[in-house]
Short mmCIF file of C-alpha atoms in Angstrom, two decimals:
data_model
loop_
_atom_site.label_atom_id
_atom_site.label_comp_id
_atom_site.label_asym_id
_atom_site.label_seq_id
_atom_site.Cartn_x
_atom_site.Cartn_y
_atom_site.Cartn_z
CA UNK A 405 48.59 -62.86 7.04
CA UNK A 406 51.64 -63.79 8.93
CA UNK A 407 51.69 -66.29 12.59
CA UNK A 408 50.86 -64.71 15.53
CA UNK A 409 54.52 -65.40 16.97
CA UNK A 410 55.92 -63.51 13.67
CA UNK A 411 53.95 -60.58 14.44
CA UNK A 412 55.07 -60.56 18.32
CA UNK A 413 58.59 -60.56 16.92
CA UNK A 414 57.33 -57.21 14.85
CA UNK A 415 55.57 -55.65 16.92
CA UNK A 416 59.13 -56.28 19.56
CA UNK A 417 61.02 -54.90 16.52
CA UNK A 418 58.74 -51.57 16.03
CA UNK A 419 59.21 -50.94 19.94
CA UNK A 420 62.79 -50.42 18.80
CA UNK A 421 63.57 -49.51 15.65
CA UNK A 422 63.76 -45.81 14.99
CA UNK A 423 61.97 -46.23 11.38
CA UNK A 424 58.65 -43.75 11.11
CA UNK A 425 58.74 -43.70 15.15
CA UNK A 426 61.35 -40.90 15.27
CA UNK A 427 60.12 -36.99 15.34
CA UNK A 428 60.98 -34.95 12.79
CA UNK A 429 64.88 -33.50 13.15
CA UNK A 430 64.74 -29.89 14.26
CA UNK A 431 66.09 -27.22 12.10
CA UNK A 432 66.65 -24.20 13.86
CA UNK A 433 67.89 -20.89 12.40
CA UNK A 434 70.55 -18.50 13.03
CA UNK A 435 68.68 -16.63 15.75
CA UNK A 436 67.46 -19.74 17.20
CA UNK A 437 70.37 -21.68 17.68
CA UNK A 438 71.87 -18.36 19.73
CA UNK A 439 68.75 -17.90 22.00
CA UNK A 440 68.88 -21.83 22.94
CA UNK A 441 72.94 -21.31 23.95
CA UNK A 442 71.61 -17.70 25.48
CA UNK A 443 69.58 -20.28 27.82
CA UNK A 444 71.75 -22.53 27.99
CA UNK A 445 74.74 -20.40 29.38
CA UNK A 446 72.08 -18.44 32.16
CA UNK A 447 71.08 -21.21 33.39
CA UNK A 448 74.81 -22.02 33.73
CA UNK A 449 75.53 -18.87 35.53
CA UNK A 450 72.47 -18.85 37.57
CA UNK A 451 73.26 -22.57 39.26
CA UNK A 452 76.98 -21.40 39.64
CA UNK A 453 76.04 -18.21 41.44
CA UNK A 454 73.67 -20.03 43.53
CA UNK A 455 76.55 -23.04 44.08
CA UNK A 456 79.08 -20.26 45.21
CA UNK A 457 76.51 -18.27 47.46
CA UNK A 458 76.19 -21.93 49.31
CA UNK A 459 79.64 -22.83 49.60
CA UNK A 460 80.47 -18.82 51.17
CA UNK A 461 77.64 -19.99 53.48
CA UNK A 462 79.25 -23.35 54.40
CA UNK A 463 82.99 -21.41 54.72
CA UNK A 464 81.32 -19.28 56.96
CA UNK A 465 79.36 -21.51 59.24
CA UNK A 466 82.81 -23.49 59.48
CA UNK A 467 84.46 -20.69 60.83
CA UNK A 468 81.78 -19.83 63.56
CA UNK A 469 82.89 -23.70 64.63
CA UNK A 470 86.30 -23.83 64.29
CA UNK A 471 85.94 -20.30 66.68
CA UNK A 472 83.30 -22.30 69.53
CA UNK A 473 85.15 -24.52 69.56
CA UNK A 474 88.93 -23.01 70.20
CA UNK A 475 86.83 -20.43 72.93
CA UNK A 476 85.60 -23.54 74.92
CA UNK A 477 89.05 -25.13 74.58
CA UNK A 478 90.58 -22.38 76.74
CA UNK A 479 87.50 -22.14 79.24
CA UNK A 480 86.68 -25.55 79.57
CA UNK A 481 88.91 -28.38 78.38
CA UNK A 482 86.42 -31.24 79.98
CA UNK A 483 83.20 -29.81 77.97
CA UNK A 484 85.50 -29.55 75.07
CA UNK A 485 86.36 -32.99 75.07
CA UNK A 486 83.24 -33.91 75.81
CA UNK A 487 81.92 -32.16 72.16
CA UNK A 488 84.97 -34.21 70.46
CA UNK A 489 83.04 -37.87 71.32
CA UNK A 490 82.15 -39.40 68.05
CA UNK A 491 78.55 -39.54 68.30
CA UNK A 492 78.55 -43.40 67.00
CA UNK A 493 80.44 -44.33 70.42
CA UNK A 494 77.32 -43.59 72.27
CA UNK A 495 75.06 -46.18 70.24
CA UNK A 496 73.44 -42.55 68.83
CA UNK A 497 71.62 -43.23 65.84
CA UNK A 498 70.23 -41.29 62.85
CA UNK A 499 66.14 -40.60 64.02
CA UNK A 500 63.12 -42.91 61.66
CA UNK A 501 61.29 -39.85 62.63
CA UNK A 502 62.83 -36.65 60.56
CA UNK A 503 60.91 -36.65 57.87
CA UNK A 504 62.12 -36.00 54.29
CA UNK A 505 60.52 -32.69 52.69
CA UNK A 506 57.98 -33.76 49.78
CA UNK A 507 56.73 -32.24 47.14
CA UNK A 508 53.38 -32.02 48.13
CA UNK A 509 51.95 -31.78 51.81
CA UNK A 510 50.97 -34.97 53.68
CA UNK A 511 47.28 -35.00 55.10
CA UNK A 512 48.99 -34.47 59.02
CA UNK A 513 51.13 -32.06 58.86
CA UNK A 514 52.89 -32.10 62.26
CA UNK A 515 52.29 -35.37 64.71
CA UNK A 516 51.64 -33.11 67.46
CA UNK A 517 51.50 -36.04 70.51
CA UNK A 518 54.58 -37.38 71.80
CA UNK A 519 54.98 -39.24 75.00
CA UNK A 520 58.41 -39.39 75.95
CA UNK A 521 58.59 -43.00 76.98
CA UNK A 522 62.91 -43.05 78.39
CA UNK A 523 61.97 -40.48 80.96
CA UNK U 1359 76.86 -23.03 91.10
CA UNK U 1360 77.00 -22.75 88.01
CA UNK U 1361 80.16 -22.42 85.06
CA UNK U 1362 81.16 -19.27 83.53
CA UNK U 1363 79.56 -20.15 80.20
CA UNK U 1364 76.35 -20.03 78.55
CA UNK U 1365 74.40 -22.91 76.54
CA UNK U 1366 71.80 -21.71 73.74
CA UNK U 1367 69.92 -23.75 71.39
CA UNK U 1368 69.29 -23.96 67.87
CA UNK U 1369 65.77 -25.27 67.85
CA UNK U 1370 64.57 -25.89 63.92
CA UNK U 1371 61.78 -27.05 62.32
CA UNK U 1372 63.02 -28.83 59.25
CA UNK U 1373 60.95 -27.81 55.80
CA UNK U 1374 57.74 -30.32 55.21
CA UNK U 1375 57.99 -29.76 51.54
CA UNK U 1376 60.30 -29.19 49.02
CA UNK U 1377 60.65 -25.34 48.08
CA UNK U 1378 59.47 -23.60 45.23
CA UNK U 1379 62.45 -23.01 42.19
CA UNK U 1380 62.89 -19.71 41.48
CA UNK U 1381 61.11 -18.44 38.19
CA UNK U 1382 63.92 -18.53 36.11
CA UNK U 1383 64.49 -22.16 37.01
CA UNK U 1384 60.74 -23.08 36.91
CA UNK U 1385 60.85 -21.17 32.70
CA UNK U 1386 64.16 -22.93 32.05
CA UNK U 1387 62.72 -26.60 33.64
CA UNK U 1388 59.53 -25.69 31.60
CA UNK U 1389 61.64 -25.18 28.41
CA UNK U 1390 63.75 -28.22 28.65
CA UNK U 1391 60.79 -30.75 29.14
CA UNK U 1392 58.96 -29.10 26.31
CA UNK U 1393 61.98 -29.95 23.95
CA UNK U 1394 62.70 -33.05 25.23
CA UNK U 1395 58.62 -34.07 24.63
CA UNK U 1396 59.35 -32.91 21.19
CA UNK U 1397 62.13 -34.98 20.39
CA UNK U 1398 60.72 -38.09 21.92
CA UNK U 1399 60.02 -41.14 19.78
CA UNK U 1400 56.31 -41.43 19.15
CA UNK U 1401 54.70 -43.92 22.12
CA UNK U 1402 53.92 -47.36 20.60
CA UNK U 1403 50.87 -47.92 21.19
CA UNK U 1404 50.42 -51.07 18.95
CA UNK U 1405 52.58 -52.78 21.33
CA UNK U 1406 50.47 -51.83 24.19
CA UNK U 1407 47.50 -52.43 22.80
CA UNK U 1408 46.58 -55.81 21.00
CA UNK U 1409 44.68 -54.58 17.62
CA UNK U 1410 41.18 -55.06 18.00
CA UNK U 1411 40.63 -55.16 21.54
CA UNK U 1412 38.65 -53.42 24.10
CA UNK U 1413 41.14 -51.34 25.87
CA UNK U 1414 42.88 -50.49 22.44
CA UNK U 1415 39.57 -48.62 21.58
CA UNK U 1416 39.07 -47.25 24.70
CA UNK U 1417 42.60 -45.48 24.64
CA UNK U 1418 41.94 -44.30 20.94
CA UNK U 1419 39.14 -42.58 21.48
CA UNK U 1420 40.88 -40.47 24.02
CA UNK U 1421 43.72 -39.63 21.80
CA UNK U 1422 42.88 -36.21 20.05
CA UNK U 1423 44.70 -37.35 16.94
CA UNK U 1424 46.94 -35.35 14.11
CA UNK U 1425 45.06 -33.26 11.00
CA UNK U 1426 45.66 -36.06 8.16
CA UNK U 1427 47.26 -35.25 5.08
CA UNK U 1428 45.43 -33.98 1.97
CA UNK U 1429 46.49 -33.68 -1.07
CA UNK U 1430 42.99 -31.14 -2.13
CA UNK U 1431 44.12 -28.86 0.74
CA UNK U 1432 47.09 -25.92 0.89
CA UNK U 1433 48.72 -26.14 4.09
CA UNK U 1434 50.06 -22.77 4.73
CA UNK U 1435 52.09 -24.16 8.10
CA UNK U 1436 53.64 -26.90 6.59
CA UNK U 1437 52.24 -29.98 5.33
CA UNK U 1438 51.67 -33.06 7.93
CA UNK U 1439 53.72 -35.95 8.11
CA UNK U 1440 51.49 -38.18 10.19
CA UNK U 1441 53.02 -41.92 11.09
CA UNK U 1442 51.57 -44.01 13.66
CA UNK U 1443 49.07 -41.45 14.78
CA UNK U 1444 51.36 -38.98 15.40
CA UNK U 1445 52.44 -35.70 13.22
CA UNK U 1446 56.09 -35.66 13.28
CA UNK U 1447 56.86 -32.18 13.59
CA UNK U 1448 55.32 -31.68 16.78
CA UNK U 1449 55.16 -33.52 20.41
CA UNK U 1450 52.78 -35.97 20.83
CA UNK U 1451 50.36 -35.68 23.73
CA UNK U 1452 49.17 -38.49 25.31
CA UNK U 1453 45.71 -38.51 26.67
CA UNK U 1454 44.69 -41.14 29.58
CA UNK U 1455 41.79 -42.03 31.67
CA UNK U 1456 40.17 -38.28 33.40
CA UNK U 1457 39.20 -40.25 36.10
CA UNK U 1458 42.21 -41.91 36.88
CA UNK U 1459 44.10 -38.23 37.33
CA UNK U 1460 41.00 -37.17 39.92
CA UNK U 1461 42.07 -39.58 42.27
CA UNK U 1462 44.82 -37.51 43.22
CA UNK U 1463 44.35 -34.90 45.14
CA UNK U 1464 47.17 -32.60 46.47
CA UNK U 1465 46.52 -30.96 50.13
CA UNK U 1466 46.72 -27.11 49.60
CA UNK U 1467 50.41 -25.58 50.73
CA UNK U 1468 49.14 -22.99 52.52
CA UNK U 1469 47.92 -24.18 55.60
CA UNK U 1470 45.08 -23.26 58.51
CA UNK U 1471 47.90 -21.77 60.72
CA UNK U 1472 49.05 -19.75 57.83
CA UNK U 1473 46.06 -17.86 57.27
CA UNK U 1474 45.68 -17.58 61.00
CA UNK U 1475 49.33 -16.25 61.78
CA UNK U 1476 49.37 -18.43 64.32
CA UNK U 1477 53.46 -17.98 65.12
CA UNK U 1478 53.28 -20.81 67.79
CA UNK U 1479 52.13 -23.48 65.39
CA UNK U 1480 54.49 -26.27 63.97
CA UNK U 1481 52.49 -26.34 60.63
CA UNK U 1482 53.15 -22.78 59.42
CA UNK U 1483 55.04 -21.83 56.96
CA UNK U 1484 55.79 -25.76 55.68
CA UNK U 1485 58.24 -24.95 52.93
CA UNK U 1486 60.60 -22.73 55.15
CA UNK U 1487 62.82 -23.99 58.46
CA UNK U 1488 61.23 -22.87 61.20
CA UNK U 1489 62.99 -21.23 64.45
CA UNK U 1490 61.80 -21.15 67.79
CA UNK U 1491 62.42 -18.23 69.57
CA UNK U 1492 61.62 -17.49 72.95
CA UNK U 1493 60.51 -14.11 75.26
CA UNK U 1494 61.19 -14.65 78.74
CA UNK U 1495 58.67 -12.06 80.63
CA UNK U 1496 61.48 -11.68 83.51
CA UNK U 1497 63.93 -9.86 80.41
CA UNK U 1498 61.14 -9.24 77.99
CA UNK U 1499 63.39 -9.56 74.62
CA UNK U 1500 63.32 -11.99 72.08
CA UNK U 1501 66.26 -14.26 71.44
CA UNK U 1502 67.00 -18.38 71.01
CA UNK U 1503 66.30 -20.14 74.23
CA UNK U 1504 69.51 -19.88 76.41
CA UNK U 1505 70.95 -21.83 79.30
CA UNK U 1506 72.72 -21.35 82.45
CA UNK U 1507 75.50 -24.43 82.85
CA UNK U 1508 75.86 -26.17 86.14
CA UNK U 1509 79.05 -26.68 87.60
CA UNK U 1510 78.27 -31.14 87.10
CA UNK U 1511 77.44 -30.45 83.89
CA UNK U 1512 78.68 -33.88 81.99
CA UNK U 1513 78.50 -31.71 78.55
CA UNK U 1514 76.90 -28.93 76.15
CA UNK U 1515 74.46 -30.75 74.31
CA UNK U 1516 73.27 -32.50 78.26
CA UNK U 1517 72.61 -29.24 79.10
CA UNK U 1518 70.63 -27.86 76.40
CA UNK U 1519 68.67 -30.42 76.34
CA UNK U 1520 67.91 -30.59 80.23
CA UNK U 1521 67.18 -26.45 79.78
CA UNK U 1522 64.85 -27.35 76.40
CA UNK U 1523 62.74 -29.89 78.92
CA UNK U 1524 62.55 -27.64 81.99
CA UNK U 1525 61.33 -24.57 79.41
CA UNK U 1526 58.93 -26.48 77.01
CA UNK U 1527 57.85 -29.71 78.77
CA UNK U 1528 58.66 -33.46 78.38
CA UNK U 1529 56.67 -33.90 75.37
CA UNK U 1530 58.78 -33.56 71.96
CA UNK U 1531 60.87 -35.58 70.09
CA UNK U 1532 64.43 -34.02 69.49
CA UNK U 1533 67.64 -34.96 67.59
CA UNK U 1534 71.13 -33.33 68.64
CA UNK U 1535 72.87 -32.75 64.99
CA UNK U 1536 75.81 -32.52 66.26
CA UNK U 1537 77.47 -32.31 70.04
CA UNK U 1538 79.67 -29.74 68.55
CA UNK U 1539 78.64 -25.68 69.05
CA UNK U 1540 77.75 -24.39 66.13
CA UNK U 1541 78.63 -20.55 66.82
CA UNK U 1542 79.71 -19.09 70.00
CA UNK U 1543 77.43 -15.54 70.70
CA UNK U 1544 78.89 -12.40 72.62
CA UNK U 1545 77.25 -10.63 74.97
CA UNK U 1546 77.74 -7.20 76.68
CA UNK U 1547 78.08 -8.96 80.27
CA UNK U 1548 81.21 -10.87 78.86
CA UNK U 1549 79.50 -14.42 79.39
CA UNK U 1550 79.72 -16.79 75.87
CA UNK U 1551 76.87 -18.78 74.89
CA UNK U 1552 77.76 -21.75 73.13
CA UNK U 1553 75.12 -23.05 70.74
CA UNK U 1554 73.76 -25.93 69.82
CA UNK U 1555 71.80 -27.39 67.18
CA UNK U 1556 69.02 -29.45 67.31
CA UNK U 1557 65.75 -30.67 65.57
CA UNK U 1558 62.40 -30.87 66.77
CA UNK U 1559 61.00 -34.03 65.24
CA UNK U 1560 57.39 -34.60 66.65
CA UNK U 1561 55.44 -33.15 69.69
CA UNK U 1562 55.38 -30.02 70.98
CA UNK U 1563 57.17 -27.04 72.83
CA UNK U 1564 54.84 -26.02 76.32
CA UNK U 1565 56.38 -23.53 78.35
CA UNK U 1566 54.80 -21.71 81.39
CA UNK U 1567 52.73 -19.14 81.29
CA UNK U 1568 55.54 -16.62 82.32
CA UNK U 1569 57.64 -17.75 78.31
CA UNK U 1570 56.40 -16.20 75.49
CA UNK U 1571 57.50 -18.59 72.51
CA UNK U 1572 57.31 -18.26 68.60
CA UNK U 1573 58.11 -20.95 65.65
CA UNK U 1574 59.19 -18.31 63.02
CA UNK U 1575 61.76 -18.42 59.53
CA UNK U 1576 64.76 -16.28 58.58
CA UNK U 1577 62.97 -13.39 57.74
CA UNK U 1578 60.32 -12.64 60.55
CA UNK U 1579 63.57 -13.43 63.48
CA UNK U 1580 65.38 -10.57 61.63
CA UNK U 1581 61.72 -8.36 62.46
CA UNK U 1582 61.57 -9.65 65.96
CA UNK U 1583 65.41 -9.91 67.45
CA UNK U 1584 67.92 -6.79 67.66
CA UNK U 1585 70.04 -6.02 65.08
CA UNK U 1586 73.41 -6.53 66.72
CA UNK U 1587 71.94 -9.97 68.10
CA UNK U 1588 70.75 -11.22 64.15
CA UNK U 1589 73.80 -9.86 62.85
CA UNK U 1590 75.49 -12.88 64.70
CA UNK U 1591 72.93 -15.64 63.91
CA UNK U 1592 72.72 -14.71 60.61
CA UNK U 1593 74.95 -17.22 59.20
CA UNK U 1594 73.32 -19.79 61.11
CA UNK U 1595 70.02 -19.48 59.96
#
C-alpha cells in the first residue's frame, strides 16, 4: 500500500509514460505500404489541382479589374479617383453582421427584418 | 442628365454553412482519422477516474471492453494483447453518456424554401452564394440589377447603392466589398456597365410589382441569363 500523494505522482507518471499505454506498432506489407503512398500522393494531386484551378480564378478576376478600372480611367477620371479612396479614410469598417459559414445550420436562418435606422 | 456609363451590382448572398468536401476528400479525411485513432495512446482512464468511485463505474460499464486473453482458446486472428482495458492492436473506442450526445440536435440542411423552390427566398440553397438577379417587365430579360449614373454622381459604389434602394426598398443591410469595379460588361448599345460588389447582410430585397427578382447560385444564372451575357460574369461568380 503506498501514500495517497505517491500514488498521485503515479498515476501523473502513467498519464505520460508510453509503457503498456502505446498501440501496437503497425506492420504493413509490401502492398500496403504502396496503397498508403498511392493515397497519399492523390490526395496530393487532388489539393494541387484544386489550388491551381483557384489561383487561374483569382488571375482572372484580377484582370477583369485591372481592365474596369483602365476603361473608367479614360471616361471618367473623377469616378476613377473616387474608386482609388482607401476605404479606411472614410471611417468604413468591416460589418459585426456577415456571418461566418458553420458547419451546421443555425435555428434562423436569415434575420429577415431590418430597419435602416441612418436613413 | 445622366453620364455615359452604366453601374451594375453584384448582389451575393454569402454561404450559411460550410460546403460539403468532395468524396474523395470526405474517403481520404475518413482514412486519416481512422489511422490516427489507431495509433493513439490508450485514454487513461485511471487518471480520470479515482478507483472505486461512482463515476469510475458508471463510465466502465459503458465501455464495451477487449476479448481477454486465454491461454485454453486458439485465436485464429491473432492473439490479444489487452493492457489497461484496451487490445493493442486495434483503436480503442470510447463510449460516453447516450444522453449527453441527444442533446444535440443539428437543424436539417435542406431547408423549407428548398423543397418549395422558392427562388426569392434568402434561405435557399444555404451552402451555395446566392445571386440576385433581376427581370425588369419594361425589357423582360434577366440580368444583375443595373444602373443609370447621374451626371452629380459623387462615385460608383454611391450609385449602386442609391439604384439597389430605389429597386428593392430601404430595408436590408449591405456591405460594399470593395469601391473598386469588379468587371466592366459590354453591351451591343456601346454603353459599359461598371460593376460592383456587394453583400446583402440581413433584411430583405422588395421591389415593385413591375421587377421580377430571383436569389439564385452559379448554376441556375447560367439556365436563366443569355449565353453571351454569362459568358462575361462567369469569372465573377
Amino acid at each position: 500500500m503506498i501514500k495517497p500523494g505517491a500514488q498521485r505522482v503515479v498515476n501523473m507518471l502513467g498519464v505520460l509514460s508510453a509503457s503498456r499505454r502505446q498501440p501496437r506498432r503497425l506492420k504493413l506489407c509490401r502492398e500496403d505500404i504502396i496503397r498508403h503512398k498511392t493515397i497519399k500522393h492523390a490526395y496530393q494531386l487532388f489539393t494541387k489541382n484544386e489550388q491551381a484551378e483557384q489561383k487561374q480564378k483569382l488571375d482572372q478576376q484580377y484582370l477583369r479589374i485591372k481592365e474596369a478600372a483602365d476603361l473608367l480611367q479614360e471616361l471618367d477620371p473623377e469616378l476613377f479617383a473616387a474608386t482609388n479612396v482607401p476605404p479606411e479614410k472614410k471611417g468604413r469598417r468591416f460589418p459585426l453582421e456577415l456571418r461566418v459559414p458553420t458547419d451546421t445550420p443555425p435555428r434562423t436562418i436569415w434575420s429577415s427584418t431590418f430597419a435602416n435606422k441612418l436613413r | 442628365m445622366v453620364k455615359p456609363l452604366r453601374v451594375g451590382l453584384l448582389l451575393s448572398r454569402t454561404p450559411i454553412i460550410t460546403p460539403k468536401p468532395a468524396p474523395f476528400l470526405q474517403a481520404y479525411y475518413k482514412y486519416m482519422s481512422e489511422l490516427e485513432k489507431r495509433l493513439m495512446w490508450t485514454f487513461p482512464s485511471f487518471f480520470f477516474f479515482k478507483k472505486g468511485t461512482l463515476t469510475q463505474r458508471k463510465f466502465n460499464e459503458l465501455q464495451k471492453g477487449p476479448i481477454a486473453r486465454n491461454k485454453n482458446i486458439i485465436f485464429a486472428q491473432g492473439e490479444p494483447d489487452v493492457h489497461f482495458n484496451r487490445d493493442r492492436r486495434f483503436k480503442q473506442e470510447i463510449i460516453l453518456e447516450p444522453d449527453e450526445q441527444e442533446k444535440v440536435r443539428e437543424q436539417p440542411t435542406v431547408t423549407e424554401a428548398d423543397t418549395k423552390n422558392d427562388i426569392k427566398s434568402l434561405e435557399r440553397k444555404i451552402e451555395q452564394t446566392l445571386y440576385l438577379l433581376v427581370n425588369l417587365k419594361s425589357e423582360n430579360k434577366w440580368k444583375l440589377p443595373s444602373f443609370e449614373v447621374p451626371d452629380n454622381a459623387r462615385s460608383l459604389h454611391y450609385a449602386a447603392d442609391n439604384g439597389l434602394r430605389s429597386l428593392g426598398g430601404d430595408s436590408m443591410n449591405t456591405w460594399t466589398v470593395s469601391y473598386t469595379p469588379a468587371a466592366v460588361l459590354k453591351s451591343k448599345d456601346n454603353v459599359p456597365e461598371f460593376l460592383i460588389k456587394k453583400h446583402i447582410l440581413q433584411g430583405v430585397f422588395q421591389p415593385d410589382a413591375n421587377v421580377e427578382f430571383a436569389w439564385l447560385c452559379k448554376n441556375e444564372i447560367k439556365e436563366k441569363v443569355d449565353e453571351d451575357y454569362f459568358k462575361q460574369i462567369e469569372v465573377l461568380l
